Coordinates of C-alpha atoms in Angstrom, one line a residue:
X1 CA 35.2 108.5 -29.9
X2 CA 34.7 106.6 -33.2
X3 CA 37.2 103.7 -33.7
X4 CA 35.7 102.5 -37.2
X5 CA 33.7 104.4 -39.8
X6 CA 32.3 102.9 -43.0
X7 CA 31.6 105.9 -45.4
X8 CA 29.5 105.4 -48.5
X9 CA 30.7 102.0 -49.3
X10 CA 29.8 100.1 -52.6
X11 CA 30.5 96.5 -53.1
X12 CA 29.7 94.1 -55.9
X13 CA 30.5 90.3 -55.8
X14 CA 30.1 88.3 -59.0
X15 CA 28.0 91.0 -60.5
X16 CA 25.7 91.3 -57.6
X17 CA 25.4 94.5 -55.4
X18 CA 26.0 93.6 -51.8
X19 CA 26.3 97.1 -50.6
X20 CA 25.4 100.3 -52.6
X21 CA 25.9 103.2 -50.3
X22 CA 26.6 101.8 -46.9
X23 CA 27.6 104.0 -43.9
X24 CA 27.9 103.3 -40.3
X25 CA 30.0 104.0 -37.2
X26 CA 31.5 102.0 -34.4
X27 CA 32.2 103.8 -31.0
X28 CA 35.0 102.7 -28.7
X29 CA 33.8 100.3 -26.2
X30 CA 30.6 99.4 -28.1
X31 CA 29.6 95.7 -28.7
X32 CA 27.8 95.6 -32.1
X33 CA 26.4 92.8 -34.2
X34 CA 25.7 92.8 -37.9
X35 CA 22.5 90.8 -38.6
X36 CA 20.6 89.8 -41.6
X37 CA 20.0 86.7 -43.7
X38 CA 22.8 84.6 -45.3
X39 CA 24.1 86.2 -48.3
X40 CA 23.4 89.9 -47.2
X41 CA 27.1 90.5 -46.8
X42 CA 27.9 90.3 -43.0
X43 CA 31.1 88.4 -43.5
X44 CA 32.2 90.5 -46.4
X45 CA 31.8 93.6 -44.4
X46 CA 33.9 92.2 -41.6
X47 CA 36.5 91.4 -44.3
X48 CA 36.4 94.9 -45.6
X49 CA 36.9 96.3 -42.1
X50 CA 40.1 94.3 -41.6
X51 CA 41.3 95.1 -45.2
X52 CA 41.0 91.6 -46.6
X53 CA 38.4 92.9 -49.1
X54 CA 38.5 96.1 -50.9
X55 CA 35.7 98.6 -51.3
X56 CA 34.5 99.1 -55.0
X57 CA 33.8 102.6 -53.8
X58 CA 33.9 104.6 -50.5
X59 CA 36.1 104.1 -47.6
X60 CA 36.5 102.6 -44.3
X61 CA 38.6 104.5 -41.5
X62 CA 40.1 102.9 -38.4
X63 CA 41.2 105.2 -35.5
X64 CA 44.9 105.8 -35.8
X65 CA 47.0 103.3 -33.7
X66 CA 44.0 101.0 -33.0
X67 CA 44.9 97.4 -32.9
X68 CA 42.5 95.1 -34.7
X69 CA 42.0 91.3 -33.8
X70 CA 40.0 89.3 -36.3
X71 CA 38.5 85.8 -35.8
X72 CA 37.5 84.2 -39.0
X73 CA 34.7 81.5 -39.0
X74 CA 37.2 78.7 -39.8
X75 CA 40.9 79.8 -39.3
X76 CA 43.7 77.5 -41.0
X77 CA 46.6 76.7 -38.7
X78 CA 49.2 74.4 -40.2
X79 CA 52.0 75.5 -37.8
X80 CA 54.0 72.7 -35.7
X81 CA 53.9 75.4 -32.7
X82 CA 52.2 74.1 -29.7
X83 CA 48.9 75.6 -28.5
X84 CA 50.6 76.9 -25.3
X85 CA 53.4 78.6 -27.4
X86 CA 50.9 80.1 -29.7
X87 CA 48.7 81.6 -26.9
X88 CA 52.0 83.0 -25.4
X89 CA 52.9 84.5 -28.8
X90 CA 50.2 87.1 -27.9
X91 CA 52.7 88.5 -25.4
X92 CA 55.7 88.8 -27.7
X93 CA 56.6 92.3 -26.6
X94 CA 56.4 91.3 -23.0
X95 CA 58.5 88.4 -23.7
X96 CA 61.1 90.6 -25.1
X97 CA 61.1 92.8 -22.2
X98 CA 61.4 89.8 -19.8
X99 CA 64.5 88.6 -21.8
X100 CA 66.1 92.1 -21.6
X101 CA 65.5 92.0 -17.8
X102 CA 67.1 88.7 -17.6
X103 CA 70.1 89.9 -19.7
X104 CA 70.3 93.1 -17.3
X105 CA 70.3 90.8 -14.3
X106 CA 73.3 88.8 -15.6
X107 CA 75.2 92.0 -16.5
X108 CA 74.6 93.5 -13.0
X109 CA 75.8 90.3 -11.4
X110 CA 79.1 90.6 -13.1
X111 CA 79.6 94.4 -13.1
X112 CA 82.3 95.7 -10.7
X113 CA 82.2 99.3 -11.9
X114 CA 79.9 101.4 -9.6
X115 CA 79.0 103.9 -12.2
X116 CA 78.0 101.3 -14.9
X117 CA 76.1 99.3 -12.3
X118 CA 74.2 102.3 -11.4
X119 CA 73.3 102.9 -15.2
X120 CA 72.3 99.1 -15.4
X121 CA 70.1 99.4 -12.3
X122 CA 68.3 102.4 -13.8
X123 CA 67.7 100.6 -17.1
X124 CA 66.6 97.5 -15.1
X125 CA 64.1 99.7 -13.2
X126 CA 62.7 101.0 -16.3
X127 CA 62.1 97.7 -18.1
X128 CA 60.9 96.2 -14.9
X129 CA 58.3 99.0 -14.4
X130 CA 57.1 98.6 -18.0
X131 CA 56.9 94.7 -17.6
X132 CA 54.7 95.2 -14.5
X133 CA 52.6 98.0 -15.9
X134 CA 51.6 95.9 -19.1
X135 CA 50.7 92.8 -17.0
X136 CA 53.8 90.8 -17.5
X137 CA 53.5 89.1 -14.2
X138 CA 50.0 88.0 -15.1
X139 CA 50.7 86.2 -18.5
X140 CA 50.5 82.7 -17.1
X141 CA 47.2 83.6 -15.1
X142 CA 45.7 85.2 -18.3
X143 CA 46.5 82.2 -20.5
X144 CA 45.1 79.7 -18.0
X145 CA 42.0 81.8 -17.4
X146 CA 41.1 82.0 -21.1
X147 CA 42.1 78.4 -21.9
X148 CA 40.0 77.1 -19.1
X149 CA 37.1 79.2 -19.9
X150 CA 36.9 78.1 -23.6
X151 CA 37.7 74.5 -22.5
X152 CA 40.9 74.2 -24.5
X153 CA 43.3 73.7 -21.6
X154 CA 43.8 70.1 -22.3
X155 CA 45.1 71.0 -25.8
X156 CA 48.0 73.1 -24.6
X157 CA 50.7 70.5 -25.4
X158 CA 49.3 69.6 -28.8
X159 CA 50.7 71.2 -32.0
X160 CA 48.3 73.3 -34.0
X161 CA 48.2 71.3 -37.2
X162 CA 47.0 68.3 -35.2
X163 CA 43.8 70.2 -34.1
X164 CA 40.4 69.9 -35.7
X165 CA 38.8 72.9 -37.3
X166 CA 36.6 73.5 -34.4
X167 CA 39.5 73.3 -32.0
X168 CA 41.7 75.6 -34.1
X169 CA 38.7 78.2 -34.0
X170 CA 38.7 78.0 -30.2
X171 CA 42.4 78.5 -30.2
X172 CA 42.2 81.5 -32.4
X173 CA 39.6 83.0 -30.3
X174 CA 41.6 82.4 -27.1
X175 CA 44.5 84.2 -28.6
X176 CA 42.6 87.2 -29.5
X177 CA 41.0 87.5 -26.1
X178 CA 44.4 87.2 -24.4
X179 CA 45.8 90.0 -26.8
X180 CA 42.8 92.3 -26.1
X181 CA 42.9 94.4 -29.3
X182 CA 41.3 97.8 -29.3
X183 CA 38.7 96.4 -32.0
X184 CA 37.7 92.8 -31.8
X185 CA 36.2 91.4 -35.0
X186 CA 34.2 88.1 -34.5
X187 CA 32.6 86.1 -37.3
X188 CA 30.4 83.5 -35.7
X189 CA 32.3 83.1 -32.4
X190 CA 30.0 80.6 -30.9
X191 CA 30.6 78.0 -33.6
X192 CA 32.1 74.9 -31.9
X193 CA 31.7 76.3 -28.4
X194 CA 29.7 74.3 -25.8
X195 CA 27.3 76.1 -23.5
X196 CA 29.8 76.5 -20.7
X197 CA 32.4 78.1 -23.1
X198 CA 29.7 80.3 -24.6
X199 CA 28.6 81.6 -21.2
X200 CA 32.1 82.2 -20.2
X201 CA 32.6 84.1 -23.3
X202 CA 29.4 86.2 -22.8
X203 CA 30.7 87.2 -19.4
X204 CA 34.3 88.2 -20.7
X205 CA 32.7 90.3 -23.5
X206 CA 30.4 92.1 -21.2
X207 CA 33.4 93.0 -18.9
X208 CA 35.8 94.1 -21.7
X209 CA 36.1 97.8 -22.3
X210 CA 37.2 97.2 -25.9
X211 CA 35.1 97.6 -28.9
X212 CA 33.6 94.3 -30.4
X213 CA 31.9 93.8 -33.8
X214 CA 30.4 90.4 -34.4
X215 CA 28.1 88.3 -36.6
X216 CA 26.1 85.5 -35.0
X217 CA 22.9 83.6 -35.5
X218 CA 22.9 82.7 -31.8
X219 CA 20.0 84.8 -30.7
X220 CA 20.7 84.1 -26.9
X221 CA 24.4 85.0 -27.3
X222 CA 23.4 88.3 -28.9
X223 CA 20.8 89.1 -26.3
X224 CA 23.6 88.6 -23.6
X225 CA 26.4 90.5 -25.2
X226 CA 25.5 93.2 -27.8
X227 CA 24.3 96.9 -27.2
X228 CA 23.8 97.8 -30.7
X229 CA 22.4 95.8 -33.8
X230 CA 23.0 97.0 -37.4
X231 CA 20.5 95.4 -39.7
X232 CA 22.2 94.8 -43.1
X233 CA 19.1 93.5 -44.7
X234 CA 17.8 97.1 -44.9
X235 CA 19.3 99.3 -47.6
X236 CA 20.4 102.0 -45.1
X237 CA 21.7 99.6 -42.5
X238 CA 19.8 101.3 -39.6
X239 CA 21.2 101.0 -36.0
X240 CA 19.1 99.7 -33.2
X241 CA 20.5 100.4 -29.8
X242 CA 19.8 97.4 -27.5
X243 CA 20.2 93.6 -27.7
X244 CA 18.6 91.4 -30.2
X245 CA 15.2 91.0 -28.5
X246 CA 14.9 94.8 -28.4
X247 CA 15.9 94.8 -32.2
X248 CA 13.2 92.3 -33.0
X249 CA 10.4 94.6 -31.2
X250 CA 11.8 97.8 -32.5
X251 CA 12.2 96.6 -36.1
X252 CA 8.5 95.3 -36.1
X253 CA 7.5 98.8 -35.0
X254 CA 9.5 100.6 -37.6
X255 CA 8.1 98.2 -40.3
X256 CA 4.5 98.9 -39.3
X257 CA 5.2 102.7 -39.3
X258 CA 6.9 102.5 -42.6
X259 CA 4.1 100.5 -44.2
X260 CA 1.6 103.0 -43.0
X261 CA 3.7 105.7 -44.5
X262 CA 3.9 103.8 -47.8
X263 CA 0.3 103.2 -48.1
X264 CA -0.4 106.8 -47.4
X265 CA 1.8 108.0 -50.1
X266 CA 0.3 105.3 -52.5
X267 CA -3.1 106.7 -51.7
X268 CA -1.8 110.4 -52.4
X269 CA -0.3 109.2 -55.8
X270 CA -3.5 107.7 -56.9
X271 CA -5.5 110.7 -55.8
X272 CA -2.9 112.9 -58.0
X273 CA -3.1 110.6 -60.8
X274 CA -6.9 110.7 -60.7
X275 CA -6.9 114.6 -60.6
X276 CA -4.5 114.8 -63.5
X277 CA -6.7 112.5 -65.6
X278 CA -9.7 114.7 -64.8
X279 CA -7.9 117.9 -65.5
X280 CA -6.9 116.6 -68.9
X281 CA -10.4 115.3 -69.5
X282 CA -12.0 118.8 -68.5
X283 CA -9.5 120.6 -70.8
X284 CA -10.4 118.4 -73.8
X285 CA -14.1 118.6 -73.3
X286 CA -14.2 122.5 -73.3
X287 CA -15.3 124.2 -76.4
X288 CA -12.7 125.5 -77.4
X289 CA -10.2 123.2 -75.4
X290 CA -9.2 125.1 -72.1
X291 CA -5.3 125.2 -71.9
X292 CA -5.7 126.2 -68.2
X293 CA -6.7 122.6 -67.3
X294 CA -3.7 121.2 -69.1
X295 CA -1.2 123.5 -67.5
X296 CA -2.6 122.4 -64.1
X297 CA -2.4 118.8 -65.2
X298 CA 1.3 119.3 -66.4
X299 CA 2.2 121.1 -63.1
X300 CA 0.9 118.2 -61.1
X301 CA 2.7 115.7 -63.2
X302 CA 6.0 117.4 -62.5
X303 CA 5.2 117.4 -58.8
X304 CA 4.4 113.7 -59.0
X305 CA 7.7 113.1 -60.9
X306 CA 9.8 115.0 -58.2
X307 CA 8.1 113.1 -55.3
X308 CA 10.4 110.8 -53.7
X309 CA 8.8 107.5 -53.9
X310 CA 8.8 105.0 -50.9
X311 CA 9.6 101.5 -51.4
X312 CA 7.2 99.0 -50.2
X313 CA 8.5 97.7 -47.0
X314 CA 9.4 94.0 -46.9
X315 CA 7.2 92.8 -44.0
X316 CA 8.7 89.3 -43.8
X317 CA 11.9 87.7 -44.7
X318 CA 12.2 84.8 -47.1
X319 CA 11.7 81.7 -45.0
X320 CA 11.6 78.0 -45.7
X321 CA 8.2 76.7 -46.1
X322 CA 8.9 74.0 -43.7
X323 CA 6.4 71.6 -41.9
X324 CA 6.5 68.0 -40.9
X325 CA 3.5 65.6 -40.7
X326 CA 3.6 62.0 -39.4
X327 CA 0.9 60.1 -41.3
X328 CA 1.6 56.9 -39.5
X329 CA 1.7 57.2 -35.6
X330 CA 4.4 55.4 -33.6
X331 CA 3.7 53.4 -30.4
X332 CA 3.3 55.0 -27.2
X333 CA 7.0 54.1 -26.3
X334 CA 9.1 55.5 -28.9
X335 CA 12.8 54.9 -27.5
X336 CA 13.9 53.0 -24.5
X337 CA 17.6 52.6 -23.5
X338 CA 18.1 49.9 -20.8
X339 CA 21.4 49.8 -18.8
X340 CA 23.2 50.8 -22.0
X341 CA 27.1 50.7 -21.8
X342 CA 29.5 51.6 -24.8
X343 CA 32.8 53.1 -25.3
X344 CA 36.0 52.8 -27.3
X345 CA 39.3 52.9 -25.2
X346 CA 37.3 54.3 -22.3
X347 CA 33.5 53.8 -21.7
X348 CA 31.4 56.9 -23.0
X349 CA 28.1 55.6 -21.3
X350 CA 27.8 53.2 -18.2
X351 CA 24.4 51.7 -17.4
X352 CA 22.6 54.5 -19.2
X353 CA 18.7 54.7 -19.3
X354 CA 16.3 56.9 -21.3
X355 CA 12.5 56.6 -21.9
X356 CA 11.1 58.8 -24.7
X357 CA 7.4 58.7 -25.3
X358 CA 5.1 59.5 -28.2
X359 CA 5.0 63.3 -29.2
X360 CA 7.6 64.2 -26.5
X361 CA 10.0 67.0 -27.3
X362 CA 13.3 66.1 -25.6
X363 CA 16.9 67.6 -25.9
X364 CA 20.2 66.2 -24.9
X365 CA 22.9 68.6 -23.7
X366 CA 26.4 68.2 -22.5
X367 CA 30.1 69.3 -23.0
X368 CA 31.7 68.6 -26.4
X369 CA 33.2 64.9 -26.5
X370 CA 31.1 63.3 -24.0
X371 CA 29.4 61.1 -26.7
X372 CA 26.0 62.8 -27.7
X373 CA 26.3 62.1 -31.4
X374 CA 27.7 58.6 -30.6
X375 CA 24.3 58.0 -28.7
X376 CA 22.4 58.7 -31.9
X377 CA 24.5 56.1 -33.8
X378 CA 23.4 53.6 -31.2
X379 CA 19.8 54.5 -31.4
X380 CA 19.8 54.2 -35.1
X381 CA 21.6 50.8 -34.9
X382 CA 24.9 52.0 -36.7
X383 CA 26.7 51.0 -33.5
X384 CA 26.1 48.1 -31.3
X385 CA 26.0 48.5 -27.5
X386 CA 28.6 46.4 -25.5
X387 CA 25.9 45.9 -22.8
X388 CA 22.3 46.8 -22.2
X389 CA 19.6 47.4 -25.0
X390 CA 18.2 50.0 -27.4
X391 CA 14.5 49.4 -27.9
X392 CA 12.5 51.3 -30.6
X393 CA 8.9 51.4 -30.4
X394 CA 6.3 50.0 -32.9
X395 CA 6.0 51.6 -36.3
X396 CA 8.9 54.1 -35.5
X397 CA 10.2 55.9 -38.7
X398 CA 13.3 57.8 -38.2
X399 CA 14.5 61.1 -39.8
X400 CA 18.1 61.7 -38.9
X401 CA 19.7 65.0 -39.4
X402 CA 23.5 64.8 -38.8
X403 CA 25.8 67.8 -38.0
X404 CA 27.1 67.2 -41.6
X405 CA 23.6 67.7 -42.7
X406 CA 23.9 65.6 -46.0
X407 CA 25.5 62.3 -45.9
X408 CA 24.8 61.1 -49.4
X409 CA 26.8 61.1 -52.6
X410 CA 28.7 64.3 -52.8
X411 CA 28.8 64.4 -56.5
X412 CA 25.0 64.4 -56.9
X413 CA 23.2 67.6 -57.8
X414 CA 20.6 69.1 -55.3
X415 CA 17.6 68.1 -57.5
X416 CA 19.0 64.5 -57.9
X417 CA 19.6 64.1 -54.2
X418 CA 16.0 65.3 -53.5
X419 CA 14.5 63.0 -56.0
X420 CA 16.5 60.1 -54.7
X421 CA 14.7 60.3 -51.5
X422 CA 11.3 61.7 -52.7
X423 CA 9.6 60.3 -55.7
X424 CA 8.4 63.2 -57.7
X425 CA 8.7 64.7 -61.2
X426 CA 11.5 67.1 -62.0
X427 CA 8.8 70.0 -61.9
X428 CA 7.5 69.0 -58.7
X429 CA 11.0 68.6 -57.3
X430 CA 12.0 72.2 -58.3
X431 CA 8.7 73.6 -56.8
X432 CA 9.5 71.8 -53.5
X433 CA 13.1 73.0 -53.5
X434 CA 12.1 76.6 -54.2
X435 CA 10.1 76.4 -50.8
X436 CA 13.5 75.7 -49.3
X437 CA 15.1 78.7 -51.2
X438 CA 16.8 76.8 -53.9
X439 CA 15.8 78.9 -56.9
X440 CA 16.8 78.6 -60.6
X441 CA 20.1 77.2 -61.3
X442 CA 20.6 76.5 -57.5
X443 CA 19.0 73.2 -58.0
X444 CA 21.9 72.0 -60.1
X445 CA 24.6 72.7 -57.6
X446 CA 26.5 69.6 -56.5
X447 CA 26.2 68.5 -52.9
X448 CA 30.0 69.0 -52.3
X449 CA 29.6 72.7 -53.2
X450 CA 26.7 73.7 -50.8
X451 CA 27.3 75.7 -47.7
X452 CA 26.4 74.3 -44.6
X453 CA 23.1 76.2 -44.3
X454 CA 22.2 74.8 -47.9
X455 CA 23.1 71.3 -47.0
X456 CA 20.7 71.7 -44.0
X457 CA 17.9 73.1 -46.0
X458 CA 18.3 70.2 -48.5
X459 CA 18.0 67.7 -45.8
X460 CA 14.9 69.3 -44.3
X461 CA 13.3 69.5 -47.7
X462 CA 13.7 65.7 -48.0
X463 CA 12.2 65.3 -44.4
X464 CA 9.2 67.3 -45.2
X465 CA 8.2 64.8 -47.9
X466 CA 8.8 61.7 -46.1
X467 CA 6.5 59.9 -43.6
X468 CA 8.7 60.5 -40.4
X469 CA 7.2 60.2 -36.9
X470 CA 10.7 60.5 -35.0
X471 CA 13.2 63.2 -35.6
X472 CA 16.7 62.8 -34.5
X473 CA 18.4 66.2 -34.9
X474 CA 22.0 66.6 -34.2
X475 CA 22.8 70.3 -33.9
X476 CA 20.0 71.3 -36.4
X477 CA 20.5 74.9 -36.1
X478 CA 24.1 75.0 -37.1
X479 CA 24.7 76.8 -40.3
X480 CA 21.2 78.1 -40.2
X481 CA 20.5 81.8 -40.3
X482 CA 18.0 83.2 -37.9
X483 CA 14.9 83.1 -40.3
X484 CA 15.8 79.4 -41.1
X485 CA 16.0 78.7 -37.4
X486 CA 12.6 80.4 -36.9
X487 CA 11.0 78.3 -39.6
X488 CA 12.4 75.1 -38.0
X489 CA 11.1 76.0 -34.5
X490 CA 7.7 76.8 -36.0
X491 CA 7.5 73.4 -37.8
X492 CA 8.7 71.5 -34.7
X493 CA 5.8 73.2 -32.8
X494 CA 3.3 71.8 -35.2
X495 CA 4.8 68.4 -35.6
X496 CA 2.7 65.6 -34.4
X497 CA 5.5 63.2 -33.9
X498 CA 8.4 62.8 -31.5
X499 CA 11.5 64.8 -31.4
X500 CA 15.0 64.1 -29.8
X501 CA 17.6 66.8 -30.4
X502 CA 21.1 67.5 -29.6
X503 CA 22.0 71.4 -29.3
X504 CA 24.1 74.0 -27.9
X505 CA 21.6 76.7 -29.2
X506 CA 20.2 77.9 -25.9
X507 CA 17.3 79.9 -27.6
X508 CA 16.3 76.7 -29.5
X509 CA 16.4 74.7 -26.4
X510 CA 14.3 77.0 -24.3
X511 CA 11.7 77.6 -27.0
X512 CA 11.2 74.0 -28.4
X513 CA 11.7 71.4 -25.6
X514 CA 10.1 70.7 -22.3
X515 CA 12.3 67.8 -21.3
X516 CA 16.1 67.9 -21.2
X517 CA 18.6 65.2 -20.7
X518 CA 22.1 66.3 -19.4
X519 CA 24.7 63.8 -20.5
X520 CA 27.1 64.0 -17.4
X521 CA 29.4 61.4 -15.8
X522 CA 28.6 58.8 -18.4
X523 CA 24.8 58.9 -17.8
X524 CA 21.7 60.9 -18.8
X525 CA 20.2 62.9 -16.0
X526 CA 16.6 63.9 -16.9
X527 CA 14.9 67.1 -16.1
X528 CA 11.2 68.0 -16.8
X529 CA 12.0 71.5 -18.3
X530 CA 14.1 73.4 -20.9
X531 CA 17.6 74.6 -20.7
X532 CA 16.9 77.5 -18.4
X533 CA 15.1 75.0 -15.9
X534 CA 18.2 72.8 -16.1
X535 CA 20.5 75.7 -15.4
X536 CA 18.5 76.8 -12.4
X537 CA 18.3 73.4 -10.8
X538 CA 22.0 72.9 -11.3
X539 CA 23.1 76.3 -9.9
X540 CA 20.9 75.4 -6.8
X541 CA 22.6 72.0 -6.5
X542 CA 19.3 70.1 -7.2
X543 CA 19.2 66.9 -9.1
X544 CA 15.9 65.5 -10.5

């Protein structure tokens, strides 16, 4: 049965058409993802479904009585309520029943009249049955299950306004999962989740019988959770039944077929145009002019006008023209950590070691808060170790990409920030920035007004024009859409320098790295393989 239908919706934003005639359906129990590059309208469509954005034309219908739960990319919680109280507020109806049961128990204990007592007992049985049927005795276990699964159990006593944006997102997600709405709307749900929490969420979604609609740039997460993809890049938003990998294969097949049909029609159009031209020439050359040929030409022109012209299929999405090239080679040993110890109130690392060699591709994984980003600050010399050494090899030139992407003057304009790092003319800068999808007036945006993805693209544009032979990448795929992630992966594959990255993106980890460090128990454990290799070894209890 259909739980949500989008019917011939039109939507413009700032004079630009996002959707012109969009129609789609979501069935009960389906897990669906909207995909497409940044700016194609994914988040806008989610907001329209939940009623936060109006349709300019058309309508969106939700099944009568269906409860919707919506997770925004960055919820704002300024309440003084504790996290535990907030999660328990999902069970308000059950708490009301529990309060009624408690009230009836007190009344029964003091009631002497047998007839009234009988009525109280009957009411008590009704409320107790409802409480049990709706899972009232499972409230604590459900809260604990979700809180531990998403890694927020240690936050239960904290007040909402004290939490970081990422922590608020996880708490908001936990509240939705506990509530189990009929239609769950998730906008980038894996943001701020570590891999353990992501894998727990994948399992929860697979087991849920409720409808789920999401946006995500996490290809592994999409592969593990969704059963239908709706491609918003295409005008008619066609559905693809399967996960993300199936969508990629099927879309390529459809594009090849569509392009063949387009070329066939173009060939037919050219033949018709040539025939029309010949008929007119024959009619004009005849002595006297022959109107028969002109009538045939006119008839064919009308047929050509009525023909539904196929648009030329867009075979490739716009991507960053990204490549890295190290002109100066570093020494064989690029980074050595020897018995490194560092911490604040408590030690983050104790006697940590690491050895990264020229042209190695290594990744660092680990739970949130274990010190991965701090380790990068130590490697770059922004922090000093309390014990042990950080040794950089000869001729090492570092390019550092932080989670914030751009760390410079936030009042600078894009073109100014680019030229501050790269000595080129304004024209050359505009050409270079266009390769990173900064077109026209985009180059005059201020840094503070950029989206996360735009900031990341600007920093990568600077890297491309600098002589860097060591890339330190801290969550580089954060905020990047899938085409941009693919461009980064291709650039890293061709890079002739050394890469050390921190990431929770399992697709990225599996496709770009053949050495992985797991930061656990204040030390780095090295594995000679990608993330899946580490997971296999850890599940079997092996340590390398």
